[in-house]
Amino acid sequence: MSTHVENAAGWSRQEIARMIARDIPDGSYVNLGIGMPESVVNHIPEDREVIFHTENGLLGMGPAPEPGREDPELINAGKKHVTAVAGAAYFHHADSFAMIRGGHIDICILGAMQVSQSGDLANWSMGAADAAPAVGGAMDLVAGAKQVIVATQHCTKSGAPKLVDKISLPATGLGVVTRVYTDLAILAVGNGAFELLELAPGVELKTLQDKTGAPIVIPAKYSAEQAAV
Amino acid sequence: MINKIRESAAVAVADVHDGATVLIGGFGEAGSPIELIHALIDQGARGLTVVNNNTGSGHVGLAALIENGRVAKMICSFPRTTNSTVFPDLYSRNEIELELVPQGTLAERIRAGGAGIPAFYTATSIGTLLAEGKEVRQFDGRDYVLEPALKADFALIKCRCADRYGNLVYSKTARNFAPIMATAATTTIVQANEIAPVGALDPESIVTPAIYVNRVVEIRSPLQESELVASQVRYP
C-alpha cells in the first residue's frame, strides 16, 4: 500500500458520464449542462430512448456533427455545434424555459463548485467583484427540473472538498440537488445528509470521507465489506 | 399596400435615438443580426441599453457596438463567453453597467413585455443574490420572486425568410430570442436572408406573425460572426 497512487482509484470523467447515462430511465427528457454533463449524450445505452433538451431551443439534440458538417445555426447551450435527431423540434427561448420552469424536464445534469448536504448548489459565481458574473440558465433549471443531478470531480483542483456541510459560494438554488456523481462515488442528497449509493472501484471509505466536507451515511454493506479487507 | 421592406440596413435603423433600449436577437452568433448591428454602429446612436443573452465575441457585431462606446448598459444572462473580451474588460474597469438576469427570467420578462403582462412571479433565483431586494410571495407553499416585464424601443432580429407583410420563419436554433423580442419592441427591425412573395410562406409554419414586425431588410449571404472572429476582423 505504500506505493498507492491516489488518482489511480475512482472513475474518469467519461466513466462518470457513463454511470449517469446508465441511471437515466427510458423515455426521460433530459437537459445537460455545459462541461462534463455534455458527454452523457455519448453513453446512453442503445436500447433506451432519451430525449435531450438544450435551453437555446431544441428538443431532440443529437451528438456533434461530422467534421465539415457543422451548422452555425444548430448549436447547444454551450454554443457547440450539435445535430438534431429524427423527431426533434425547435422553439423560442420563452417556450424553452416554459418547459424548464413548468416542470416538464425530468432530469437536469449540472456541474458544481459546491454542493451542501441539504442539497444547496453553488455553480455560477466565485464571488469576485471585478469579474463579470454570469448565470445563464442554471437558476431556472434547478428551480424547474423534476430532478437535479450534479456531475463533478469530488474535490477542487487545489484539493478542497466540493461536497460540504454548508456552501460558502453564492447559491444557485437551495435544497435542489438530489444526487451527486463524482470520481469517487455516487451519493444521494436530500435528507439533510450525503448518503453513499455506490463507491467507485478502488476507493476506500476512509478516503471518501476524508475528501468530503460533511459526514456521509454509509450503508452497512459497505462498512462490512471494507472491514473485512 | 403594406410594404415593410426597407432598401438597406442603414435606412432601417436610421431613427434609433440616443438612450434607446434595444433588444438584439441571437444566442452567440446563431441568430445575431450582424448587418443591422453594424448599421447601428455607423448610425451613431449612443447611451443605449442593450438586451441580449451575451455580450458578443471578438470585435464585430454586438462586441463592436459595445467597443465603439455606444452601450451604457447591458441586460443579459451570460456576459462572458469564449472570445468575448470587450465587455469583461469594460466591466472590470467599471465603465459599463450590467443587469444580470437568469436566462429563463430574461426570456419571460421579454415575453411578458410583448404580451401586456407587467410582471410575473417565478421560483427562479429564490434564495440567491439575484433575488435580493425583490418582492417575494408564497403560492401553494412555495416562494416566488416578482420580476418586471421588459419592453424596448427597438428590436433588431434575424430570420431565414420574410414576406413584405413581415411574417417570419427562422432557421433551427438561430430562432432563440427573436420571436419574443419581436413582440416586445415599439419598432421591430428584421434582417432576412430571403424575402418571399406574400402567400409563399405556409401559414402553419409562420413563427412570427407580421403584426409584430415593422421593417424588413433582405441581407443575402450574411456575415458569419465566427469567421470574422477567427480572422480577427474589427468593425468598423
GROMACS .gro file of C-alpha atoms in nm:
model
  465
    1MET     CA    1   0.000   0.000   0.000
    2SER     CA    2   0.298   0.233   0.036
    3THR     CA    3   0.318   0.270  -0.344
    4HIS     CA    4  -0.055   0.350  -0.369
    5VAL     CA    5  -0.118   0.624  -0.625
    6GLU     CA    6  -0.408   0.834  -0.507
    7ASN     CA    7  -0.551   0.913  -0.851
    8ALA     CA    8  -0.545   0.554  -0.972
    9ALA     CA    9  -0.868   0.478  -0.788
   10GLY     CA   10  -1.207   0.606  -0.892
   11TRP     CA   11  -1.391   0.694  -1.212
   12SER     CA   12  -1.264   0.901  -1.506
   13ARG     CA   13  -1.476   1.186  -1.646
   14GLN     CA   14  -1.608   0.957  -1.919
   15GLU     CA   15  -1.688   0.688  -1.662
   16ILE     CA   16  -1.882   0.940  -1.452
   17ALA     CA   17  -2.081   1.031  -1.765
   18ARG     CA   18  -2.136   0.658  -1.833
   19MET     CA   19  -2.264   0.596  -1.477
   20ILE     CA   20  -2.511   0.887  -1.511
   21ALA     CA   21  -2.630   0.761  -1.852
   22ARG     CA   22  -2.677   0.411  -1.704
   23ASP     CA   23  -2.918   0.553  -1.445
   24ILE     CA   24  -3.137   0.766  -1.679
   25PRO     CA   25  -3.473   0.589  -1.735
   26ASP     CA   26  -3.606   0.517  -2.084
   27GLY     CA   27  -3.827   0.797  -2.214
   28SER     CA   28  -3.674   1.073  -1.999
   29TYR     CA   29  -3.648   1.434  -2.111
   30VAL     CA   30  -3.303   1.548  -2.000
   31ASN     CA   31  -3.118   1.882  -2.001
   32LEU     CA   32  -2.738   1.868  -1.997
   33GLY     CA   33  -2.527   2.148  -1.855
   34ILE     CA   34  -2.201   2.272  -2.003
   35GLY     CA   35  -1.883   2.069  -1.943
   36MET     CA   36  -1.878   1.712  -1.809
   37PRO     CA   37  -2.258   1.671  -1.836
   38GLU     CA   38  -2.233   1.721  -2.214
   39SER     CA   39  -2.061   1.381  -2.254
   40VAL     CA   40  -2.361   1.195  -2.105
   41VAL     CA   41  -2.515   1.207  -2.455
   42ASN     CA   42  -2.242   0.969  -2.579
   43HIS     CA   43  -2.318   0.697  -2.322
   44ILE     CA   44  -2.693   0.632  -2.338
   45PRO     CA   45  -2.747   0.253  -2.379
   46GLU     CA   46  -2.876   0.166  -2.728
   47ASP     CA   47  -3.197   0.011  -2.603
   48ARG     CA   48  -3.313   0.339  -2.446
   49GLU     CA   49  -3.477   0.647  -2.597
   50VAL     CA   50  -3.373   0.956  -2.403
   51ILE     CA   51  -3.463   1.298  -2.543
   52PHE     CA   52  -3.211   1.576  -2.480
   53HIS     CA   53  -3.326   1.935  -2.434
   54THR     CA   54  -3.095   2.227  -2.488
   55GLU     CA   55  -3.226   2.554  -2.349
   56ASN     CA   56  -3.141   2.764  -2.653
   57GLY     CA   57  -3.436   2.599  -2.826
   58LEU     CA   58  -3.404   2.234  -2.931
   59LEU     CA   59  -3.570   1.918  -2.804
   60GLY     CA   60  -3.402   1.615  -2.962
   61MET     CA   61  -3.040   1.725  -2.953
   62GLY     CA   62  -2.804   1.472  -3.109
   63PRO     CA   63  -2.425   1.434  -3.090
   64ALA     CA   64  -2.169   1.662  -3.253
   65PRO     CA   65  -2.179   1.660  -3.636
   66GLU     CA   66  -1.910   1.501  -3.856
   67PRO     CA   67  -1.624   1.743  -3.927
   68GLY     CA   68  -1.723   1.969  -4.216
   69ARG     CA   69  -2.097   1.926  -4.146
   70GLU     CA   70  -2.119   2.192  -3.873
   71ASP     CA   71  -2.410   2.436  -3.898
   72PRO     CA   72  -2.359   2.769  -3.716
   73GLU     CA   73  -2.737   2.788  -3.668
   74LEU     CA   74  -2.755   2.449  -3.492
   75ILE     CA   75  -2.581   2.473  -3.156
   76ASN     CA   76  -2.631   2.379  -2.792
   77ALA     CA   77  -2.640   2.593  -2.479
   78GLY     CA   78  -2.258   2.579  -2.464
   79LYS     CA   79  -2.258   2.721  -2.822
   80LYS     CA   80  -2.104   2.399  -2.955
   81HIS     CA   81  -2.220   2.253  -3.287
   82VAL     CA   82  -2.472   1.972  -3.245
   83THR     CA   83  -2.719   1.778  -3.458
   84ALA     CA   84  -3.096   1.734  -3.436
   85VAL     CA   85  -3.221   1.374  -3.415
   86ALA     CA   86  -3.527   1.240  -3.600
   87GLY     CA   87  -3.832   1.368  -3.412
   88ALA     CA   88  -3.659   1.686  -3.293
   89ALA     CA   89  -3.836   2.020  -3.253
   90TYR     CA   90  -3.718   2.382  -3.244
   91PHE     CA   91  -3.879   2.654  -3.033
   92HIS     CA   92  -3.807   3.002  -2.899
   93HIS     CA   93  -3.645   3.087  -2.567
   94ALA     CA   94  -3.962   3.158  -2.369
   95ASP     CA   95  -4.108   2.822  -2.474
   96SER     CA   96  -3.781   2.653  -2.389
   97PHE     CA   97  -3.782   2.792  -2.037
   98ALA     CA   98  -4.153   2.719  -2.001
   99MET     CA   99  -4.050   2.354  -2.044
  100ILE     CA  100  -3.794   2.403  -1.767
  101ARG     CA  101  -3.986   2.629  -1.527
  102GLY     CA  102  -4.310   2.444  -1.588
  103GLY     CA  103  -4.168   2.119  -1.454
  104HIS     CA  104  -4.164   1.932  -1.786
  105ILE     CA  105  -3.793   1.841  -1.781
  106ASP     CA  106  -3.739   1.514  -1.593
  107ILE     CA  107  -3.370   1.549  -1.518
  108CYS     CA  108  -3.111   1.822  -1.545
  109ILE     CA  109  -2.743   1.743  -1.505
  110LEU     CA  110  -2.517   2.025  -1.396
  111GLY     CA  111  -2.160   2.087  -1.287
  112ALA     CA  112  -2.090   2.228  -0.941
  113MET     CA  113  -1.847   2.439  -0.746
  114GLN     CA  114  -2.008   2.327  -0.418
  115VAL     CA  115  -2.297   2.107  -0.307
  116SER     CA  116  -2.416   2.105   0.054
  117GLN     CA  117  -2.557   1.812   0.249
  118SER     CA  118  -2.900   1.973   0.230
  119GLY     CA  119  -2.883   1.991  -0.149
  120ASP     CA  120  -2.785   2.357  -0.187
  121LEU     CA  121  -2.594   2.417  -0.510
  122ALA     CA  122  -2.330   2.679  -0.594
  123ASN     CA  123  -2.216   2.675  -0.957
  124TRP     CA  124  -2.238   3.025  -1.103
  125SER     CA  125  -2.016   3.270  -0.917
  126MET     CA  126  -1.684   3.267  -0.734
  127GLY     CA  127  -1.792   3.596  -0.578
  128ALA     CA  128  -1.509   3.803  -0.734
  129ALA     CA  129  -1.614   4.169  -0.754
  130ASP     CA  130  -1.428   4.270  -1.073
  131ALA     CA  131  -1.522   3.966  -1.284
  132ALA     CA  132  -1.849   3.996  -1.474
  133PRO     CA  133  -2.085   3.743  -1.315
  134ALA     CA  134  -2.261   3.500  -1.549
  135VAL     CA  135  -2.558   3.283  -1.458
  136GLY     CA  136  -2.714   3.157  -1.781
  137GLY     CA  137  -2.998   2.911  -1.727
  138ALA     CA  138  -2.866   2.737  -1.415
  139MET     CA  139  -3.107   2.904  -1.171
  140ASP     CA  140  -3.405   2.830  -1.395
  141LEU     CA  141  -3.300   2.466  -1.433
  142VAL     CA  142  -3.256   2.396  -1.062
  143ALA     CA  143  -3.587   2.569  -0.984
  144GLY     CA  144  -3.783   2.387  -1.251
  145ALA     CA  145  -3.644   2.042  -1.338
  146LYS     CA  146  -3.804   1.749  -1.155
  147GLN     CA  147  -3.464   1.608  -1.059
  148VAL     CA  148  -3.129   1.789  -1.036
  149ILE     CA  149  -2.817   1.574  -1.071
  150VAL     CA  150  -2.465   1.705  -1.024
  151ALA     CA  151  -2.166   1.567  -1.215
  152THR     CA  152  -1.836   1.685  -1.071
  153GLN     CA  153  -1.488   1.599  -0.953
  154HIS     CA  154  -1.509   1.522  -0.582
  155CYS     CA  155  -1.258   1.797  -0.492
  156THR     CA  156  -1.141   2.125  -0.645
  157LYS     CA  157  -0.809   2.141  -0.834
  158SER     CA  158  -0.643   2.253  -0.510
  159GLY     CA  159  -0.790   1.954  -0.324
  160ALA     CA  160  -1.066   2.127  -0.126
  161PRO     CA  161  -1.392   1.930  -0.084
  162LYS     CA  162  -1.675   2.034  -0.315
  163LEU     CA  163  -1.927   1.839  -0.106
  164VAL     CA  164  -1.967   2.041   0.212
  165ASP     CA  165  -2.192   2.091   0.513
  166LYS     CA  166  -2.277   2.448   0.405
  167ILE     CA  167  -2.197   2.622   0.076
  168SER     CA  168  -1.973   2.928   0.112
  169LEU     CA  169  -2.009   3.048  -0.251
  170PRO     CA  170  -2.319   3.229  -0.384
  171ALA     CA  171  -2.612   2.989  -0.420
  172THR     CA  172  -2.767   2.882  -0.749
  173GLY     CA  173  -3.057   2.722  -0.563
  174LEU     CA  174  -3.136   2.589  -0.214
  175GLY     CA  175  -3.224   2.226  -0.142
  176VAL     CA  176  -3.236   2.139  -0.510
  177VAL     CA  177  -2.975   1.865  -0.570
  178THR     CA  178  -3.094   1.505  -0.536
  179ARG     CA  179  -2.789   1.311  -0.645
  180VAL     CA  180  -2.416   1.368  -0.700
  181TYR     CA  181  -2.186   1.166  -0.929
  182THR     CA  182  -1.814   1.219  -0.867
  183ASP     CA  183  -1.489   1.042  -0.949
  184LEU     CA  184  -1.510   0.867  -0.610
  185ALA     CA  185  -1.875   0.781  -0.556
  186ILE     CA  186  -2.243   0.824  -0.629
  187LEU     CA  187  -2.421   0.994  -0.339
  188ALA     CA  188  -2.785   1.069  -0.266
  189VAL     CA  189  -2.865   1.414  -0.127
  190GLY     CA  190  -3.185   1.535   0.024
  191ASN     CA  191  -3.249   1.414   0.376
  192GLY     CA  192  -3.001   1.663   0.519
  193ALA     CA  193  -2.707   1.429   0.458
  194PHE     CA  194  -2.492   1.272   0.188
  195GLU     CA  195  -2.570   0.903   0.159
  196LEU     CA  196  -2.340   0.662  -0.025
  197LEU     CA  197  -2.516   0.480  -0.309
  198GLU     CA  198  -2.216   0.341  -0.497
  199LEU     CA  199  -1.842   0.350  -0.438
  200ALA     CA  200  -1.603   0.377  -0.734
  201PRO     CA  201  -1.363   0.084  -0.780
  202GLY     CA  202  -1.052   0.102  -0.563
  203VAL     CA  203  -1.180   0.387  -0.345
  204GLU     CA  204  -1.159   0.334   0.030
  205LEU     CA  205  -1.436   0.456   0.256
  206LYS     CA  206  -1.185   0.650   0.463
  207THR     CA  207  -1.058   0.833   0.150
  208LEU     CA  208  -1.414   0.919   0.050
  209GLN     CA  209  -1.494   1.055   0.395
  210ASP     CA  210  -1.162   1.244   0.424
  211LYS     CA  211  -1.228   1.419   0.090
  212THR     CA  212  -1.585   1.515   0.182
  213GLY     CA  213  -1.660   1.822   0.392
  214ALA     CA  214  -1.963   1.666   0.564
  215PRO     CA  215  -2.047   1.331   0.721
  216ILE     CA  216  -2.151   1.054   0.481
  217VAL     CA  217  -2.414   0.800   0.570
  218ILE     CA  218  -2.261   0.463   0.475
  219PRO     CA  219  -2.490   0.165   0.418
  220ALA     CA  220  -2.398  -0.138   0.630
  221LYS     CA  221  -2.294  -0.348   0.330
  222TYR     CA  222  -2.002  -0.111   0.250
  223SER     CA  223  -1.884  -0.088   0.610
  224ALA     CA  224  -1.891  -0.467   0.635
  225GLU     CA  225  -1.707  -0.521   0.304
  226GLN     CA  226  -1.422  -0.284   0.382
  227ALA     CA  227  -1.390  -0.401   0.742
  228ALA     CA  228  -1.333  -0.750   0.602
  229VAL     CA  229  -1.045  -0.643   0.370
  230MET     CA  230  -5.045   4.848  -4.978
  231ILE     CA  231  -4.848   4.711  -4.689
  232ASN     CA  232  -4.478   4.707  -4.758
  233LYS     CA  233  -4.243   4.682  -4.461
  234ILE     CA  234  -3.940   4.617  -4.680
  235ARG     CA  235  -3.663   4.875  -4.648
  236GLU     CA  236  -3.386   4.925  -4.903
  237SER     CA  237  -3.094   4.892  -4.663
  238ALA     CA  238  -2.993   4.820  -4.305
  239ALA     CA  239  -2.888   5.186  -4.276
  240VAL     CA  240  -3.239   5.307  -4.366
  241ALA     CA  241  -3.397   5.052  -4.131
  242VAL     CA  242  -3.205   5.169  -3.822
  243ALA     CA  243  -3.189   5.542  -3.906
  244ASP     CA  244  -3.422   5.657  -3.624
  245VAL     CA  245  -3.267   5.470  -3.331
  246HIS     CA  246  -3.219   5.751  -3.079
  247ASP     CA  247  -2.959   5.814  -2.810
  248GLY     CA  248  -3.056   5.640  -2.487
  249ALA     CA  249  -3.285   5.389  -2.659
  250THR     CA  250  -3.343   5.040  -2.521
  251VAL     CA  251  -3.265   4.787  -2.793
  252LEU     CA  252  -3.341   4.415  -2.788
  253ILE     CA  253  -3.083   4.233  -3.002
  254GLY     CA  254  -3.156   3.874  -3.104
  255GLY     CA  255  -2.908   3.590  -3.116
  256PHE     CA  256  -2.752   3.333  -2.887
  257GLY     CA  257  -2.383   3.367  -2.956
  258GLU     CA  258  -2.361   3.402  -3.333
  259ALA     CA  259  -2.673   3.194  -3.402
  260GLY     CA  260  -2.941   3.445  -3.496
  261SER     CA  261  -2.724   3.751  -3.440
  262PRO     CA  262  -2.838   4.029  -3.679
  263ILE     CA  263  -2.483   4.137  -3.753
  264GLU     CA  264  -2.556   4.364  -4.053
  265LEU     CA  265  -2.822   4.554  -3.853
  266ILE     CA  266  -2.578   4.593  -3.562
  267HIS     CA  267  -2.306   4.722  -3.793
  268ALA     CA  268  -2.554   4.966  -3.945
  269LEU     CA  269  -2.638   5.085  -3.593
  270ILE     CA  270  -2.266   5.143  -3.526
  271ASP     CA  271  -2.245   5.351  -3.848
  272GLN     CA  272  -2.561   5.538  -3.747
  273GLY     CA  273  -2.403   5.657  -3.425
  274ALA     CA  274  -2.669   5.633  -3.152
  275ARG     CA  275  -2.515   5.637  -2.803
  276GLY     CA  276  -2.605   5.562  -2.444
  277LEU     CA  277  -2.801   5.253  -2.547
  278THR     CA  278  -2.939   4.990  -2.312
  279VAL     CA  279  -2.896   4.661  -2.494
  280VAL     CA  280  -3.067   4.332  -2.413
  281ASN     CA  281  -2.902   4.012  -2.541
  282ASN     CA  282  -2.822   3.677  -2.382
  283ASN     CA  283  -2.448   3.751  -2.414
  284THR     CA  284  -2.219   4.042  -2.496
  285GLY     CA  285  -2.077   3.941  -2.834
  286SER     CA  286  -1.749   3.789  -2.948
  287GLY     CA  287  -1.426   3.930  -3.085
  288HIS     CA  288  -1.453   4.281  -3.226
  289VAL     CA  289  -1.757   4.256  -3.456
  290GLY     CA  290  -2.135   4.266  -3.411
  291LEU     CA  291  -2.254   4.330  -3.055
  292ALA     CA  292  -1.897   4.332  -2.918
  293ALA     CA  293  -1.810   4.607  -3.169
  294LEU     CA  294  -2.120   4.810  -3.072
  295ILE     CA  295  -2.000   4.793  -2.711
  296GLU     CA  296  -1.635   4.858  -2.803
  297ASN     CA  297  -1.735   5.167  -3.001
  298GLY     CA  298  -1.878   5.318  -2.684
  299ARG     CA  299  -2.244   5.306  -2.781
  300VAL     CA  300  -2.374   5.093  -2.495
  301ALA     CA  301  -2.425   5.231  -2.144
  302LYS     CA  302  -2.588   4.919  -2.001
  303MET     CA  303  -2.620   4.551  -2.087
  304ILE     CA  304  -2.908   4.335  -1.966
  305CYS     CA  305  -2.804   3.973  -2.014
  306SER     CA  306  -2.767   3.629  -1.855
  307PHE     CA  307  -2.415   3.530  -1.957
  308PRO     CA  308  -2.185   3.826  -2.029
  309ARG     CA  309  -1.860   3.634  -2.074
  310THR     CA  310  -1.809   3.360  -2.330
  311THR     CA  311  -1.529   3.223  -2.545
  312ASN     CA  312  -1.366   3.507  -2.742
  313SER     CA  313  -1.551   3.777  -2.552
  314THR     CA  314  -1.310   4.031  -2.406
  315VAL     CA  315  -1.468   4.368  -2.483
  316PHE     CA  316  -1.745   4.361  -2.221
  317PRO     CA  317  -1.547   4.180  -1.946
  318ASP     CA  318  -1.265   4.438  -1.979
  319LEU     CA  319  -1.502   4.737  -1.961
  320TYR     CA  320  -1.687   4.577  -1.669
  321SER     CA  321  -1.368   4.516  -1.473
  322ARG     CA  322  -1.287   4.888  -1.517
  323ASN     CA  323  -1.638   4.982  -1.403
  324GLU     CA  324  -1.706   5.151  -1.738
  325ILE     CA  325  -2.029   4.971  -1.830
  326GLU     CA  326  -2.338   4.878  -1.634
  327LEU     CA  327  -2.464   4.520  -1.610
  328GLU     CA  328  -2.804   4.389  -1.509
  329LEU     CA  329  -2.760   4.013  -1.471
  330VAL     CA  330  -3.080   3.815  -1.525
  331PRO     CA  331  -3.127   3.437  -1.524
  332GLN     CA  332  -3.173   3.320  -1.882
  333GLY     CA  333  -3.531   3.197  -1.844
  334THR     CA  334  -3.632   3.503  -1.644
  335LEU     CA  335  -3.481   3.720  -1.918
  336ALA     CA  336  -3.685   3.534  -2.181
  337GLU     CA  337  -4.005   3.551  -1.976
  338ARG     CA  338  -3.958   3.922  -1.897
  339ILE     CA  339  -3.941   3.988  -2.271
  340ARG     CA  340  -4.237   3.756  -2.343
  341ALA     CA  341  -4.440   3.929  -2.070
  342GLY     CA  342  -4.345   4.271  -2.212
  343GLY     CA  343  -4.480   4.173  -2.552
  344ALA     CA  344  -4.792   4.012  -2.407
  345GLY     CA  345  -4.909   4.303  -2.190
  346ILE     CA  346  -4.819   4.134  -1.860
  347PRO     CA  347  -4.648   4.396  -1.640
  348ALA     CA  348  -4.477   4.150  -1.405
  349PHE     CA  349  -4.482   3.785  -1.304
  350TYR     CA  350  -4.371   3.556  -1.022
  351THR     CA  351  -4.107   3.286  -1.071
  352ALA     CA  352  -3.928   3.041  -0.843
  353THR     CA  353  -3.607   3.102  -1.037
  354SER     CA  354  -3.337   3.272  -0.824
  355ILE     CA  355  -3.521   3.228  -0.491
  356GLY     CA  356  -3.263   3.209  -0.212
  357THR     CA  357  -2.988   3.366  -0.427
  358LEU     CA  358  -2.819   3.705  -0.467
  359LEU     CA  359  -3.028   3.770  -0.780
  360ALA     CA  360  -3.350   3.773  -0.574
  361GLU     CA  361  -3.220   4.021  -0.316
  362GLY     CA  362  -3.438   4.328  -0.271
  363LYS     CA  363  -3.721   4.185  -0.480
  364GLU     CA  364  -4.074   4.115  -0.366
  365VAL     CA  365  -4.126   3.751  -0.266
  366ARG     CA  366  -4.468   3.591  -0.234
  367GLN     CA  367  -4.580   3.241  -0.146
  368PHE     CA  368  -4.813   3.036  -0.366
  369ASP     CA  369  -4.912   2.683  -0.261
  370GLY     CA  370  -4.636   2.685   0.000
  371ARG     CA  371  -4.351   2.777  -0.235
  372ASP     CA  372  -4.166   3.110  -0.258
  373TYR     CA  373  -4.167   3.307  -0.583
  374VAL     CA  374  -3.992   3.633  -0.675
  375LEU     CA  375  -4.164   3.917  -0.862
  376GLU     CA  376  -3.994   4.005  -1.192
  377PRO     CA  377  -4.095   4.304  -1.410
  378ALA     CA  378  -4.169   4.280  -1.781
  379LEU     CA  379  -3.907   4.409  -2.024
  380LYS     CA  380  -4.010   4.627  -2.315
  381ALA     CA  381  -3.794   4.819  -2.558
  382ASP     CA  382  -3.792   5.096  -2.815
  383PHE     CA  383  -3.639   4.876  -3.084
  384ALA     CA  384  -3.572   4.510  -3.157
  385LEU     CA  385  -3.306   4.403  -3.406
  386ILE     CA  386  -3.352   4.041  -3.511
  387LYS     CA  387  -3.260   3.799  -3.788
  388CYS     CA  388  -3.467   3.536  -3.967
  389ARG     CA  389  -3.431   3.297  -4.258
  390CYS     CA  390  -3.725   3.417  -4.463
  391ALA     CA  391  -3.977   3.704  -4.451
  392ASP     CA  392  -4.250   3.845  -4.671
  393ARG     CA  393  -4.339   4.212  -4.726
  394TYR     CA  394  -4.609   4.191  -4.457
  395GLY     CA  395  -4.340   4.092  -4.205
  396ASN     CA  396  -4.430   3.728  -4.150
  397LEU     CA  397  -4.115   3.545  -4.040
  398VAL     CA  398  -3.972   3.194  -4.037
  399TYR     CA  399  -3.642   3.112  -3.873
  400SER     CA  400  -3.357   2.866  -3.902
  401LYS     CA  401  -3.305   2.596  -3.636
  402THR     CA  402  -3.161   2.724  -3.306
  403ALA     CA  403  -3.098   3.068  -3.461
  404ARG     CA  404  -3.460   3.138  -3.364
  405ASN     CA  405  -3.378   3.167  -2.990
  406PHE     CA  406  -3.489   3.511  -2.860
  407ALA     CA  407  -3.614   3.661  -3.189
  408PRO     CA  408  -3.986   3.568  -3.174
  409ILE     CA  409  -4.030   3.711  -2.824
  410MET     CA  410  -3.816   4.018  -2.893
  411ALA     CA  411  -4.030   4.092  -3.198
  412THR     CA  412  -4.333   4.121  -2.969
  413ALA     CA  413  -4.174   4.343  -2.703
  414ALA     CA  414  -4.041   4.641  -2.901
  415THR     CA  415  -4.219   4.952  -3.026
  416THR     CA  416  -4.030   4.911  -3.354
  417THR     CA  417  -3.914   4.566  -3.466
  418ILE     CA  418  -3.650   4.562  -3.737
  419VAL     CA  419  -3.570   4.234  -3.912
  420GLN     CA  420  -3.290   4.121  -4.137
  421ALA     CA  421  -3.396   3.827  -4.352
  422ASN     CA  422  -3.172   3.602  -4.560
  423GLU     CA  423  -3.452   3.593  -4.815
  424ILE     CA  424  -3.777   3.771  -4.894
  425ALA     CA  425  -4.062   3.558  -5.028
  426PRO     CA  426  -4.378   3.675  -5.206
  427VAL     CA  427  -4.687   3.717  -4.987
  428GLY     CA  428  -4.863   3.382  -4.975
  429ALA     CA  429  -4.546   3.179  -5.030
  430LEU     CA  430  -4.495   3.110  -4.658
  431ASP     CA  431  -4.716   2.832  -4.522
  432PRO     CA  432  -4.943   2.995  -4.258
  433GLU     CA  433  -4.898   2.683  -4.043
  434SER     CA  434  -4.520   2.734  -4.035
  435ILE     CA  435  -4.501   3.109  -3.973
  436VAL     CA  436  -4.337   3.159  -3.632
  437THR     CA  437  -4.365   3.536  -3.604
  438PRO     CA  438  -4.691   3.677  -3.746
  439ALA     CA  439  -4.648   4.005  -3.932
  440ILE     CA  440  -4.831   4.216  -3.673
  441TYR     CA  441  -4.516   4.220  -3.458
  442VAL     CA  442  -4.284   4.338  -3.736
  443ASN     CA  443  -4.229   4.694  -3.861
  444ARG     CA  444  -3.934   4.679  -4.102
  445VAL     CA  445  -3.763   4.408  -4.306
  446VAL     CA  446  -3.429   4.425  -4.484
  447GLU     CA  447  -3.309   4.149  -4.712
  448ILE     CA  448  -2.948   4.054  -4.640
  449ARG     CA  449  -2.847   3.768  -4.865
  450SER     CA  450  -2.538   3.571  -4.752
  451PRO     CA  451  -2.500   3.749  -4.417
  452LEU     CA  452  -2.160   3.773  -4.249
  453GLN     CA  453  -2.075   3.483  -4.019
  454GLU     CA  454  -1.960   3.610  -3.681
  455SER     CA  455  -1.736   3.311  -3.601
  456GLU     CA  456  -1.550   3.353  -3.932
  457LEU     CA  457  -1.493   3.724  -3.868
  458VAL     CA  458  -1.374   3.649  -3.513
  459ALA     CA  459  -1.137   3.378  -3.642
  460SER     CA  460  -0.994   3.628  -3.894
  461GLN     CA  461  -0.961   3.890  -3.616
  462VAL     CA  462  -1.176   4.140  -3.806
  463ARG     CA  463  -1.263   4.465  -3.628
  464TYR     CA  464  -1.572   4.672  -3.709
  465PRO     CA  465  -1.571   4.936  -3.839
   0.00000   0.00000   0.00000
